[in-house]
Structures are given as C-alpha cells and as structure tokens.
Tab-separated table of C-alpha atoms in Angstrom:
chain	number	residue	atom	x	y	z
A	1	UNK	CA	104.485	-34.123	13.499
A	2	UNK	CA	104.653	-34.892	9.779
A	3	UNK	CA	104.935	-31.882	7.491
A	4	UNK	CA	105.687	-33.898	4.348
A	5	UNK	CA	102.010	-33.795	3.451
A	6	UNK	CA	100.415	-30.357	3.687
A	7	UNK	CA	96.649	-29.971	3.686
A	8	UNK	CA	95.078	-26.656	4.581
A	9	UNK	CA	91.309	-27.077	5.159
A	10	UNK	CA	90.795	-23.369	4.470
A	11	UNK	CA	92.528	-23.347	1.086
A	12	UNK	CA	89.954	-24.193	-1.571
A	13	UNK	CA	92.634	-25.015	-4.137
A	14	UNK	CA	93.772	-27.880	-1.903
A	15	UNK	CA	90.387	-29.088	-0.699
A	16	UNK	CA	88.906	-29.181	-4.200
A	17	UNK	CA	91.709	-31.434	-5.447
A	18	UNK	CA	89.942	-34.231	-3.640
A	19	UNK	CA	90.677	-37.075	-6.063
A	20	UNK	CA	94.415	-36.368	-6.058
A	21	UNK	CA	94.368	-36.105	-2.271
A	22	UNK	CA	92.658	-39.479	-2.012
A	23	UNK	CA	95.259	-41.177	-4.177
A	24	UNK	CA	98.160	-39.645	-2.259
A	25	UNK	CA	96.776	-40.567	1.141
A	26	UNK	CA	96.206	-44.146	0.028
A	27	UNK	CA	99.980	-44.370	-0.312
A	28	UNK	CA	100.838	-42.344	2.783
A	29	UNK	CA	99.599	-42.109	6.377
A	30	UNK	CA	95.786	-42.289	6.589
A	31	UNK	CA	95.858	-40.558	9.996
A	32	UNK	CA	98.290	-37.682	9.651
A	33	UNK	CA	99.317	-35.053	12.214
A	34	UNK	CA	100.276	-32.039	10.125
A	35	UNK	CA	102.450	-28.978	10.665
A	36	UNK	CA	99.400	-26.690	10.740
A	37	UNK	CA	98.170	-28.340	13.950
A	38	UNK	CA	95.354	-30.344	12.394
A	39	UNK	CA	95.125	-34.116	12.201
A	40	UNK	CA	93.828	-35.392	8.865
A	41	UNK	CA	91.886	-38.682	8.802
A	42	UNK	CA	91.164	-40.075	5.357
A	43	UNK	CA	90.552	-43.826	5.654
A	44	UNK	CA	86.921	-44.955	5.503
A	45	UNK	CA	86.889	-46.837	8.820
A	46	UNK	CA	88.653	-44.026	10.692
A	47	UNK	CA	86.361	-41.327	9.325
A	48	UNK	CA	83.359	-43.497	10.164
A	49	UNK	CA	84.615	-43.798	13.749
A	50	UNK	CA	84.930	-40.009	14.038
A	51	UNK	CA	81.450	-39.411	12.679
A	52	UNK	CA	79.723	-41.938	14.928
A	53	UNK	CA	81.512	-41.196	18.214
A	54	UNK	CA	80.220	-37.735	19.119
A	55	UNK	CA	81.382	-37.924	22.745
A	56	UNK	CA	85.045	-38.405	21.825
A	57	UNK	CA	84.940	-36.230	18.697
A	58	UNK	CA	82.837	-33.160	19.442
A	59	UNK	CA	81.785	-30.319	17.165
A	60	UNK	CA	83.414	-27.440	19.038
A	61	UNK	CA	84.901	-25.041	16.505
A	62	UNK	CA	83.072	-26.527	13.556
A	63	UNK	CA	84.458	-25.553	10.174
A	64	UNK	CA	86.272	-22.509	11.558
A	65	UNK	CA	89.944	-21.699	12.151
A	66	UNK	CA	91.377	-22.358	15.606
A	67	UNK	CA	90.285	-19.901	18.276
A	68	UNK	CA	87.361	-18.334	16.405
A	69	UNK	CA	84.233	-18.092	18.570
A	70	UNK	CA	80.989	-18.005	16.613
A	71	UNK	CA	77.712	-17.160	18.411
A	72	UNK	CA	74.961	-19.742	18.186
A	73	UNK	CA	72.840	-17.716	15.758
A	74	UNK	CA	75.647	-17.863	13.162
A	75	UNK	CA	76.549	-21.552	13.488
A	76	UNK	CA	75.580	-24.507	11.367
A	77	UNK	CA	73.941	-27.612	12.789
A	78	UNK	CA	77.303	-29.333	12.362
A	79	UNK	CA	78.846	-26.848	14.777
A	80	UNK	CA	76.526	-27.611	17.685
A	81	UNK	CA	77.007	-29.938	20.639
A	82	UNK	CA	74.542	-30.925	23.373
A	83	UNK	CA	72.479	-29.511	24.917
A	84	UNK	CA	71.721	-27.148	22.002
A	85	UNK	CA	72.132	-29.632	19.179
A	86	UNK	CA	69.231	-32.024	19.818
A	87	UNK	CA	66.368	-29.510	20.110
A	88	UNK	CA	67.615	-27.383	17.194
A	89	UNK	CA	68.134	-30.450	15.041
A	90	UNK	CA	64.519	-31.440	15.689
A	91	UNK	CA	63.408	-28.062	14.360
A	92	UNK	CA	65.303	-28.616	11.122
A	93	UNK	CA	63.959	-32.151	10.744
A	94	UNK	CA	60.468	-30.682	10.823
A	95	UNK	CA	61.351	-28.817	7.626
A	96	UNK	CA	63.241	-31.576	5.848
A	97	UNK	CA	61.784	-34.867	7.112
A	98	UNK	CA	59.503	-37.252	5.208
A	99	UNK	CA	56.322	-35.310	5.917
A	100	UNK	CA	57.848	-32.190	4.412
A	101	UNK	CA	59.672	-33.801	1.467
A	102	UNK	CA	57.079	-36.000	-0.222
A	103	UNK	CA	54.626	-33.172	-1.026
A	104	UNK	CA	57.488	-31.397	-2.865
A	105	UNK	CA	58.128	-34.190	-5.365
A	106	UNK	CA	55.645	-33.096	-8.048
A	107	UNK	CA	56.659	-29.452	-7.557
A	108	UNK	CA	60.315	-30.414	-8.114
A	109	UNK	CA	59.574	-32.283	-11.336
A	110	UNK	CA	57.367	-29.527	-12.698
A	111	UNK	CA	59.948	-26.815	-12.035
A	112	UNK	CA	62.882	-28.855	-13.309
A	113	UNK	CA	61.063	-29.395	-16.584
A	114	UNK	CA	60.096	-25.721	-16.793
A	115	UNK	CA	63.698	-24.610	-16.251
A	116	UNK	CA	65.266	-27.137	-18.617
A	117	UNK	CA	62.944	-26.527	-21.563
A	118	UNK	CA	64.062	-22.947	-22.351
A	119	UNK	CA	67.707	-24.080	-22.388
A	120	UNK	CA	66.918	-26.826	-24.874
A	121	UNK	CA	64.720	-24.532	-26.957
A	122	UNK	CA	67.465	-21.875	-27.198
A	123	UNK	CA	70.109	-24.484	-27.827
A	124	UNK	CA	72.375	-23.182	-25.067
A	125	UNK	CA	72.337	-22.223	-21.419
A	126	UNK	CA	73.850	-22.813	-17.998
A	127	UNK	CA	72.778	-25.968	-16.184
A	128	UNK	CA	73.949	-24.592	-12.832
A	129	UNK	CA	72.963	-20.934	-12.928
A	130	UNK	CA	69.711	-21.461	-14.833
A	131	UNK	CA	68.678	-24.903	-13.587
A	132	UNK	CA	70.127	-26.432	-10.418
A	133	UNK	CA	70.581	-23.134	-8.548
A	134	UNK	CA	67.112	-21.847	-9.372
A	135	UNK	CA	65.452	-25.228	-8.829
A	136	UNK	CA	66.858	-25.831	-5.366
A	137	UNK	CA	65.930	-22.349	-4.205
A	138	UNK	CA	62.386	-22.719	-5.518
A	139	UNK	CA	62.020	-26.019	-3.675
A	140	UNK	CA	63.331	-24.753	-0.338
A	141	UNK	CA	61.175	-21.626	-0.666
A	142	UNK	CA	58.147	-23.833	-1.282
A	143	UNK	CA	59.014	-25.982	1.728
A	144	UNK	CA	59.342	-22.987	4.032
A	145	UNK	CA	56.305	-21.131	2.774
A	146	UNK	CA	58.410	-18.315	1.288
A	147	UNK	CA	56.676	-16.575	-1.655
A	148	UNK	CA	58.016	-17.959	-4.941
A	149	UNK	CA	58.531	-14.416	-6.214
A	150	UNK	CA	61.382	-14.161	-3.696
A	151	UNK	CA	63.098	-17.458	-4.547
A	152	UNK	CA	65.372	-16.018	-7.272
A	153	UNK	CA	66.424	-13.211	-4.926
A	154	UNK	CA	67.215	-15.783	-2.251
A	155	UNK	CA	69.314	-17.680	-4.791
A	156	UNK	CA	71.343	-14.560	-5.538
A	157	UNK	CA	71.865	-13.870	-1.843
A	158	UNK	CA	72.871	-17.464	-1.154
A	159	UNK	CA	75.482	-17.295	-3.938
A	160	UNK	CA	76.768	-14.025	-2.516
A	161	UNK	CA	77.109	-15.472	0.983
A	162	UNK	CA	78.743	-18.722	-0.134
A	163	UNK	CA	81.184	-16.818	-2.354
A	164	UNK	CA	82.297	-14.690	0.598
A	165	UNK	CA	84.518	-15.436	3.605
A	166	UNK	CA	81.424	-15.793	5.805
A	167	UNK	CA	81.271	-19.637	5.889
A	168	UNK	CA	84.816	-19.792	7.287
A	169	UNK	CA	85.526	-16.559	9.190
A	170	UNK	CA	81.929	-15.521	10.006
A	171	UNK	CA	82.677	-12.047	8.714
A	172	UNK	CA	82.838	-9.896	5.603
A	173	UNK	CA	84.110	-6.325	5.214
A	174	UNK	CA	80.604	-5.251	6.300
A	175	UNK	CA	80.844	-6.855	9.728
A	176	UNK	CA	80.881	-9.967	11.928
A	177	UNK	CA	77.923	-12.351	11.840
A	178	UNK	CA	75.025	-12.681	9.424
A	179	UNK	CA	73.093	-9.722	10.814
A	180	UNK	CA	75.990	-7.302	10.271
A	181	UNK	CA	77.474	-8.874	7.157
A	182	UNK	CA	74.213	-9.484	5.280
A	183	UNK	CA	71.589	-7.189	6.844
A	184	UNK	CA	69.211	-7.335	3.864
A	185	UNK	CA	69.198	-11.138	3.910
A	186	UNK	CA	68.694	-11.457	7.657
A	187	UNK	CA	66.156	-8.641	7.618
A	188	UNK	CA	64.111	-10.506	5.027
A	189	UNK	CA	64.145	-13.659	7.179
A	190	UNK	CA	63.262	-11.723	10.332
A	191	UNK	CA	60.322	-10.117	8.512
A	192	UNK	CA	59.115	-13.575	7.441
A	193	UNK	CA	59.292	-14.806	11.014
A	194	UNK	CA	57.443	-11.814	12.430
A	195	UNK	CA	54.757	-12.029	9.748
A	196	UNK	CA	54.228	-15.717	10.497
A	197	UNK	CA	54.172	-15.141	14.253
A	198	UNK	CA	51.517	-12.468	13.758
A	199	UNK	CA	49.474	-14.556	11.308
A	200	UNK	CA	50.224	-18.302	11.636
A	201	UNK	CA	47.858	-19.306	8.829
A	202	UNK	CA	45.787	-22.426	8.467
A	203	UNK	CA	48.232	-24.688	6.595
A	204	UNK	CA	51.049	-26.150	8.749
A	205	UNK	CA	54.135	-25.782	6.521
A	206	UNK	CA	57.772	-26.215	7.547
A	207	UNK	CA	58.101	-22.720	8.939
A	208	UNK	CA	55.010	-23.208	11.081
A	209	UNK	CA	56.443	-26.443	12.483
A	210	UNK	CA	59.717	-24.686	13.296
A	211	UNK	CA	57.968	-21.816	15.035
A	212	UNK	CA	55.664	-24.099	17.008
A	213	UNK	CA	58.576	-25.921	18.657
A	214	UNK	CA	61.341	-23.272	18.725
A	215	UNK	CA	60.682	-22.316	22.322
A	216	UNK	CA	61.908	-25.754	23.382
A	217	UNK	CA	65.327	-25.190	21.820
A	218	UNK	CA	67.174	-23.740	24.794
A	219	UNK	CA	67.814	-20.402	26.441
A	220	UNK	CA	68.333	-18.331	23.295
A	221	UNK	CA	65.362	-16.197	22.181
A	222	UNK	CA	62.983	-18.178	19.963
A	223	UNK	CA	63.298	-15.710	17.078
A	224	UNK	CA	67.100	-16.070	17.133
A	225	UNK	CA	66.901	-19.853	16.918
A	226	UNK	CA	64.243	-19.722	14.198
A	227	UNK	CA	66.414	-17.406	12.116
A	228	UNK	CA	69.453	-19.643	12.633
A	229	UNK	CA	67.533	-22.713	11.444
A	230	UNK	CA	66.039	-20.915	8.449
A	231	UNK	CA	69.435	-19.582	7.354
A	232	UNK	CA	70.906	-23.070	7.510
A	233	UNK	CA	67.983	-24.588	5.604
A	234	UNK	CA	68.185	-21.919	2.901
A	235	UNK	CA	71.956	-22.091	2.482
A	236	UNK	CA	72.535	-25.771	3.223
A	237	UNK	CA	69.354	-26.938	1.545
A	238	UNK	CA	70.153	-25.190	-1.699
A	239	UNK	CA	73.918	-24.986	-2.094
A	240	UNK	CA	74.656	-28.652	-1.502
A	241	UNK	CA	72.050	-30.002	-3.924
A	242	UNK	CA	72.860	-27.279	-6.423
A	243	UNK	CA	76.511	-28.338	-6.321
A	244	UNK	CA	75.809	-32.050	-6.569
A	245	UNK	CA	73.432	-31.674	-9.524
A	246	UNK	CA	76.038	-29.591	-11.327
A	247	UNK	CA	78.544	-32.422	-10.972
A	248	UNK	CA	76.002	-35.040	-12.017
A	249	UNK	CA	74.952	-33.170	-15.155
A	250	UNK	CA	78.613	-32.671	-16.059
A	251	UNK	CA	79.284	-36.383	-15.626
A	252	UNK	CA	76.454	-37.310	-18.003
A	253	UNK	CA	77.627	-34.825	-20.611
A	254	UNK	CA	81.177	-36.160	-20.413
A	255	UNK	CA	80.026	-39.792	-20.481
A	256	UNK	CA	77.107	-40.253	-22.891
A	257	UNK	CA	77.345	-44.019	-22.418
A	258	UNK	CA	76.378	-43.490	-18.766
A	259	UNK	CA	73.504	-41.281	-19.862
A	260	UNK	CA	72.399	-43.967	-22.334
A	261	UNK	CA	72.477	-46.666	-19.661
A	262	UNK	CA	70.276	-44.614	-17.360
A	263	UNK	CA	67.846	-43.753	-20.125
A	264	UNK	CA	67.520	-47.438	-20.997
A	265	UNK	CA	66.882	-48.434	-17.383
A	266	UNK	CA	65.425	-45.764	-15.118
A	267	UNK	CA	65.603	-48.147	-12.161
A	268	UNK	CA	69.345	-47.330	-12.102
A	269	UNK	CA	68.717	-43.661	-11.298
A	270	UNK	CA	68.930	-44.138	-7.498
A	271	UNK	CA	72.230	-45.981	-7.974
A	272	UNK	CA	73.566	-43.111	-10.087
A	273	UNK	CA	72.541	-40.608	-7.430
A	274	UNK	CA	74.323	-42.516	-4.652
A	275	UNK	CA	77.441	-43.053	-6.751
A	276	UNK	CA	77.421	-39.388	-7.667
A	277	UNK	CA	77.106	-38.422	-4.016
A	278	UNK	CA	80.050	-40.678	-3.203
A	279	UNK	CA	82.303	-39.186	-5.871
A	280	UNK	CA	81.235	-35.553	-5.671
A	281	UNK	CA	80.077	-34.966	-2.091
A	282	UNK	CA	78.741	-31.432	-1.703
A	283	UNK	CA	80.565	-31.226	1.656
A	284	UNK	CA	84.135	-32.521	1.446
A	285	UNK	CA	84.992	-32.803	5.132
A	286	UNK	CA	83.962	-31.956	8.662
A	287	UNK	CA	86.182	-30.807	11.497
A	288	UNK	CA	85.843	-32.261	14.984
A	289	UNK	CA	87.676	-31.593	18.245
A	290	UNK	CA	89.092	-34.467	20.276
A	291	UNK	CA	87.489	-34.352	23.747
A	292	UNK	CA	89.374	-37.202	25.441
A	293	UNK	CA	92.604	-38.991	24.645
A	294	UNK	CA	91.972	-41.741	22.131
A	295	UNK	CA	93.691	-43.806	19.463
A	296	UNK	CA	92.686	-43.514	15.826
A	297	UNK	CA	94.353	-45.637	13.176
A	298	UNK	CA	97.279	-46.307	15.481
A	299	UNK	CA	97.823	-42.605	16.227
A	300	UNK	CA	97.229	-41.228	19.738
A	301	UNK	CA	95.065	-38.117	19.705
A	302	UNK	CA	95.021	-35.655	22.586
A	303	UNK	CA	92.217	-33.506	24.046
A	304	UNK	CA	91.871	-30.238	22.167
A	305	UNK	CA	93.361	-31.495	18.920
A	306	UNK	CA	91.268	-30.728	15.867
A	307	UNK	CA	90.574	-33.552	13.454
A	308	UNK	CA	89.649	-33.188	9.786
A	309	UNK	CA	87.361	-36.084	8.905
A	310	UNK	CA	87.848	-36.099	5.139
A	311	UNK	CA	84.600	-37.737	4.021
A	312	UNK	CA	85.301	-36.871	0.392
A	313	UNK	CA	88.579	-38.796	0.577
A	314	UNK	CA	87.124	-41.702	2.570
A	315	UNK	CA	84.464	-42.107	-0.121
A	316	UNK	CA	87.289	-43.059	-2.492
A	317	UNK	CA	89.067	-45.490	-0.165
A	318	UNK	CA	90.410	-48.209	-2.515
A	319	UNK	CA	90.149	-50.824	0.235
A	320	UNK	CA	86.389	-50.223	0.391
A	321	UNK	CA	85.438	-49.403	-3.216
A	322	UNK	CA	86.724	-51.135	-6.320
A	323	UNK	CA	87.630	-48.562	-9.009
A	324	UNK	CA	87.047	-45.843	-6.410
A	325	UNK	CA	87.293	-42.950	-8.884
A	326	UNK	CA	84.666	-44.346	-11.271
A	327	UNK	CA	80.906	-43.838	-11.213
A	328	UNK	CA	79.724	-47.415	-11.620
A	329	UNK	CA	76.134	-48.543	-11.900
A	330	UNK	CA	76.992	-52.198	-11.268
A	331	UNK	CA	78.284	-52.056	-7.696
A	332	UNK	CA	76.832	-54.849	-5.578
A	333	UNK	CA	75.954	-53.855	-1.995
A	334	UNK	CA	78.621	-51.149	-1.725
A	335	UNK	CA	79.502	-49.707	1.657
A	336	UNK	CA	77.347	-46.638	2.359
A	337	UNK	CA	79.111	-43.441	1.382
A	338	UNK	CA	79.827	-40.928	4.124
A	339	UNK	CA	78.604	-37.865	2.249
A	340	UNK	CA	75.716	-37.173	4.634
A	341	UNK	CA	77.699	-38.146	7.713
A	342	UNK	CA	76.621	-40.703	10.303
A	343	UNK	CA	75.289	-40.824	13.825
A	344	UNK	CA	73.719	-37.910	15.666
A	345	UNK	CA	74.854	-35.429	13.025
A	346	UNK	CA	73.539	-37.343	10.022
A	347	UNK	CA	72.450	-34.652	7.561
A	348	UNK	CA	68.850	-33.621	8.250
A	349	UNK	CA	68.423	-32.619	4.606
A	350	UNK	CA	69.467	-35.944	3.099
A	351	UNK	CA	65.924	-36.950	2.110
A	352	UNK	CA	65.257	-33.608	0.452
A	353	UNK	CA	68.588	-33.706	-1.391
A	354	UNK	CA	68.020	-37.265	-2.599
A	355	UNK	CA	64.487	-36.504	-3.730
A	356	UNK	CA	65.482	-33.380	-5.669
A	357	UNK	CA	68.465	-35.124	-7.248
A	358	UNK	CA	66.461	-38.189	-8.197
A	359	UNK	CA	63.628	-36.209	-9.803
A	360	UNK	CA	65.904	-33.714	-11.573
A	361	UNK	CA	68.091	-36.505	-12.925
A	362	UNK	CA	65.095	-38.380	-14.284
A	363	UNK	CA	63.766	-35.290	-16.080
A	364	UNK	CA	67.218	-34.598	-17.532
A	365	UNK	CA	67.777	-38.189	-18.660
A	366	UNK	CA	64.367	-38.447	-20.307
A	367	UNK	CA	64.355	-35.013	-21.942
A	368	UNK	CA	67.964	-34.796	-23.139
A	369	UNK	CA	69.210	-37.232	-25.723
A	370	UNK	CA	72.555	-38.824	-24.767
A	371	UNK	CA	75.410	-36.998	-26.465
A	372	UNK	CA	73.225	-34.077	-27.539
A	373	UNK	CA	74.778	-31.587	-25.108
A	374	UNK	CA	78.374	-30.503	-24.861
A	375	UNK	CA	80.086	-27.949	-22.658
A	376	UNK	CA	80.486	-24.542	-24.273
A	377	UNK	CA	83.787	-23.792	-26.061
A	378	UNK	CA	86.480	-22.695	-23.634
A	379	UNK	CA	84.643	-24.110	-20.605
A	380	UNK	CA	86.803	-24.876	-17.571
A	381	UNK	CA	85.401	-26.460	-14.448
A	382	UNK	CA	85.654	-23.879	-11.655
A	383	UNK	CA	84.418	-24.462	-8.130
A	384	UNK	CA	82.622	-22.300	-5.596
A	385	UNK	CA	85.258	-20.698	-3.332
A	386	UNK	CA	83.990	-22.122	-0.025
A	387	UNK	CA	86.731	-24.640	0.944
A	388	UNK	CA	84.527	-27.368	2.429
A	389	UNK	CA	81.917	-27.209	-0.348
A	390	UNK	CA	82.407	-28.841	-3.731
A	391	UNK	CA	80.354	-27.538	-6.614
A	392	UNK	CA	80.847	-25.956	-10.034
A	393	UNK	CA	80.248	-22.225	-10.319
A	394	UNK	CA	78.624	-22.740	-13.707
A	395	UNK	CA	78.032	-25.332	-16.403
A	396	UNK	CA	77.441	-23.609	-19.743
A	397	UNK	CA	76.305	-26.038	-22.427
A	398	UNK	CA	75.198	-25.978	-26.038
A	399	UNK	CA	73.016	-28.321	-28.021
A	400	UNK	CA	74.708	-30.501	-30.576
A	401	UNK	CA	71.479	-32.042	-31.793
A	402	UNK	CA	67.913	-30.973	-31.153
A	403	UNK	CA	66.111	-33.319	-28.697
A	404	UNK	CA	63.450	-35.551	-30.206
C-alpha cells in the first residue's frame, strides 16, 4: 500500500485538479494502490487495457463508494454488466446513433445562433448558462420528442440533480433514488412515457424506438427501463456536452490566436474538438472492479479491488502526446483520446456530443471575432461539484469590440 499519493475519487477538489495530477503521476507510480483501498491507473496503455477488458474489469459498483447498492433504475449505463448492459445499451443507441443524430444538425446550428446572438447584441452574457446549457437541453429534448417548451425546465432540473449528492450517493435529503429524491423530475418523465404508450404517434422518434424495444431489456418492467434510459440520456446527453463546450469557449477566449487559426481554416474544427475532448474530458474517470487476479503495469490486482481508470490523466500521458497539456491543431495521427471510453462501454452519445460540439464551435468561430470577448471582471473558473464530471459552472463574458 502506498499512501504517499492520496487521490479521493469522491472529492471534487482533487479530481478537478486533473492537470496537476497528470504531471505528478508521470513522475510517480502509474498504477498506485492507495490507502483508501482504491487502485489508481493513470498511464494511457494501462487505462486502455482496463476499458477494453470488460471480463477482467467489470462495472460492479460504478462511480459509487464501496458497498453502496444502487437499483438498476438509478444506475448509469457505465454501471451495468451483462446480461442487463447489452439490451439497455441498444435502447440508448436508438436515441443517439447516426439515424437519430444527423437530423438534429440543422436544429443545433439554428439554436446555437439564436442563443449566441442576444449575448453579442447585449455585449455581455454567460456562455454556459445562456448558451451551452440551454442548447444541449434543447437538442436532447428534440431528439426524444419532448416539447421544446419544457427544455429549459429540464435544464434547470438537470443542474439541480448534478449539483446534488445524487450522482455519487444516489440520495438527497429528500430520499434514496431518483423517484424519491426528485419526484417532480421522474414524474414528468413517467408522464411522457405513459402519454407515448397511449398515443405512439406516426413519426418514429428516439423515444418511440426506445419504447418499441424496451421489453427485450430483461426482467425489469419496461416502464422502469425506459425511465432509466431517458434519465441517462437527459443527464448524460446534456451535462457532458454542456461542460465540454464551456471549456472550449473558454480556451478560445483565452487564446485568440487559436480562435484566429480556426476562423482562417474551418477544416481544423474537428481537430480542435478532439483536442478539446482530450484536454477537458467531460468525464474524468471511471471505476471498475477487478473480477479475477491480473497484473496491470507490473502490479498484481486481486478480485474485488476497485480500480480508478483515470481517463482524464491518461489523455495527458507525456509518453503518448507531445506537449500533453497544450491544445495543438498540428498533431499528426495522434493516439485516440480515451474520453469516450473504449470497448463494450464506448459512450453511446459520442456522435451526438461530437456533432453538437462541432456545429456550436463553427457558429461561435464564425460569429465572434477573435479577441472580441473577454471573461467578466472578477471571473474565476469554478467547476460543477460532481467529482467525476469536469465542467465550468458558468462563463460570464463581455464584448470588447462589436462583431462585424
């Protein structure tokens, strides 16, 4: 056991200091058994091995503290193992796969432009609270067939949930589980499900595809599984992209030369998105449980041990990426970042997140003149309190020069 390096995966102050953690672990043990009972893996190759070997490193326990049992309706997709995982994952793919994402592209661009324009016209605003948060909720609402009039309310509820202890402990002072802790939120989703079951409609949207196949997802009641998938799509499909866009906008404001380079060559936008995802992954780590004795990075791991696969640290591995802390547009065939995971748990929402980020970044780059925005006086970068998520709470800006 090595207690010289402490890393508590449930302390946001530690998890959000990801760049410092990466530099320290590059000098210390990349596979570290810590005093708190967790094993921390931070090297790219080791984290990749954890992510791709789902029979040795299983998802039991998920992001939760040791010993906490969470019922299936309150889990994330990343907390499921076979036999539940495959069928439920297929439901989510129906809402976030290519057939669902491409029709949302024009909607994303239109709404990004509509949300950005008032900020520029006023000369000040919040690029997270008024743009990325609202945009991502409008898009996921559109995908699921939720009335747009409810998208802002969903955004508020999502912020409330992700600012609570729910993502870690599965409880709030109101109760244990989503239904007890957030009855208004779950009630709204249940009403949507019942309304759609009673009146399927003629247009097969994402919710229809989920409902049509939910009965194949195991022994749990179909409505329970549908609610579980919808909650994860609403929270995961909005919070992660919201967080990433906040980081990306902040990077462009801090580095107008980067903004200028993108504006001069829009073909670099996909590169900027991938580099941004590498440096500011919306999810900083996953936790797996060792199922059989194995060796990782020269360290023997035992059944039952819980392993933190620090994807956010591995993305900055100096043996894999030159200038690992820099967003560079000139990387040649870089190793794929691990932000969306790998293998059977590869993020089902990756195509939706990439599409939204790509379109929002293009609108921002074209509409905002490089160097014309600055963060508001007194601004300090503060992060959402969920330990495994990595996104700014807000990004207040003011216009230095009116856009042409």
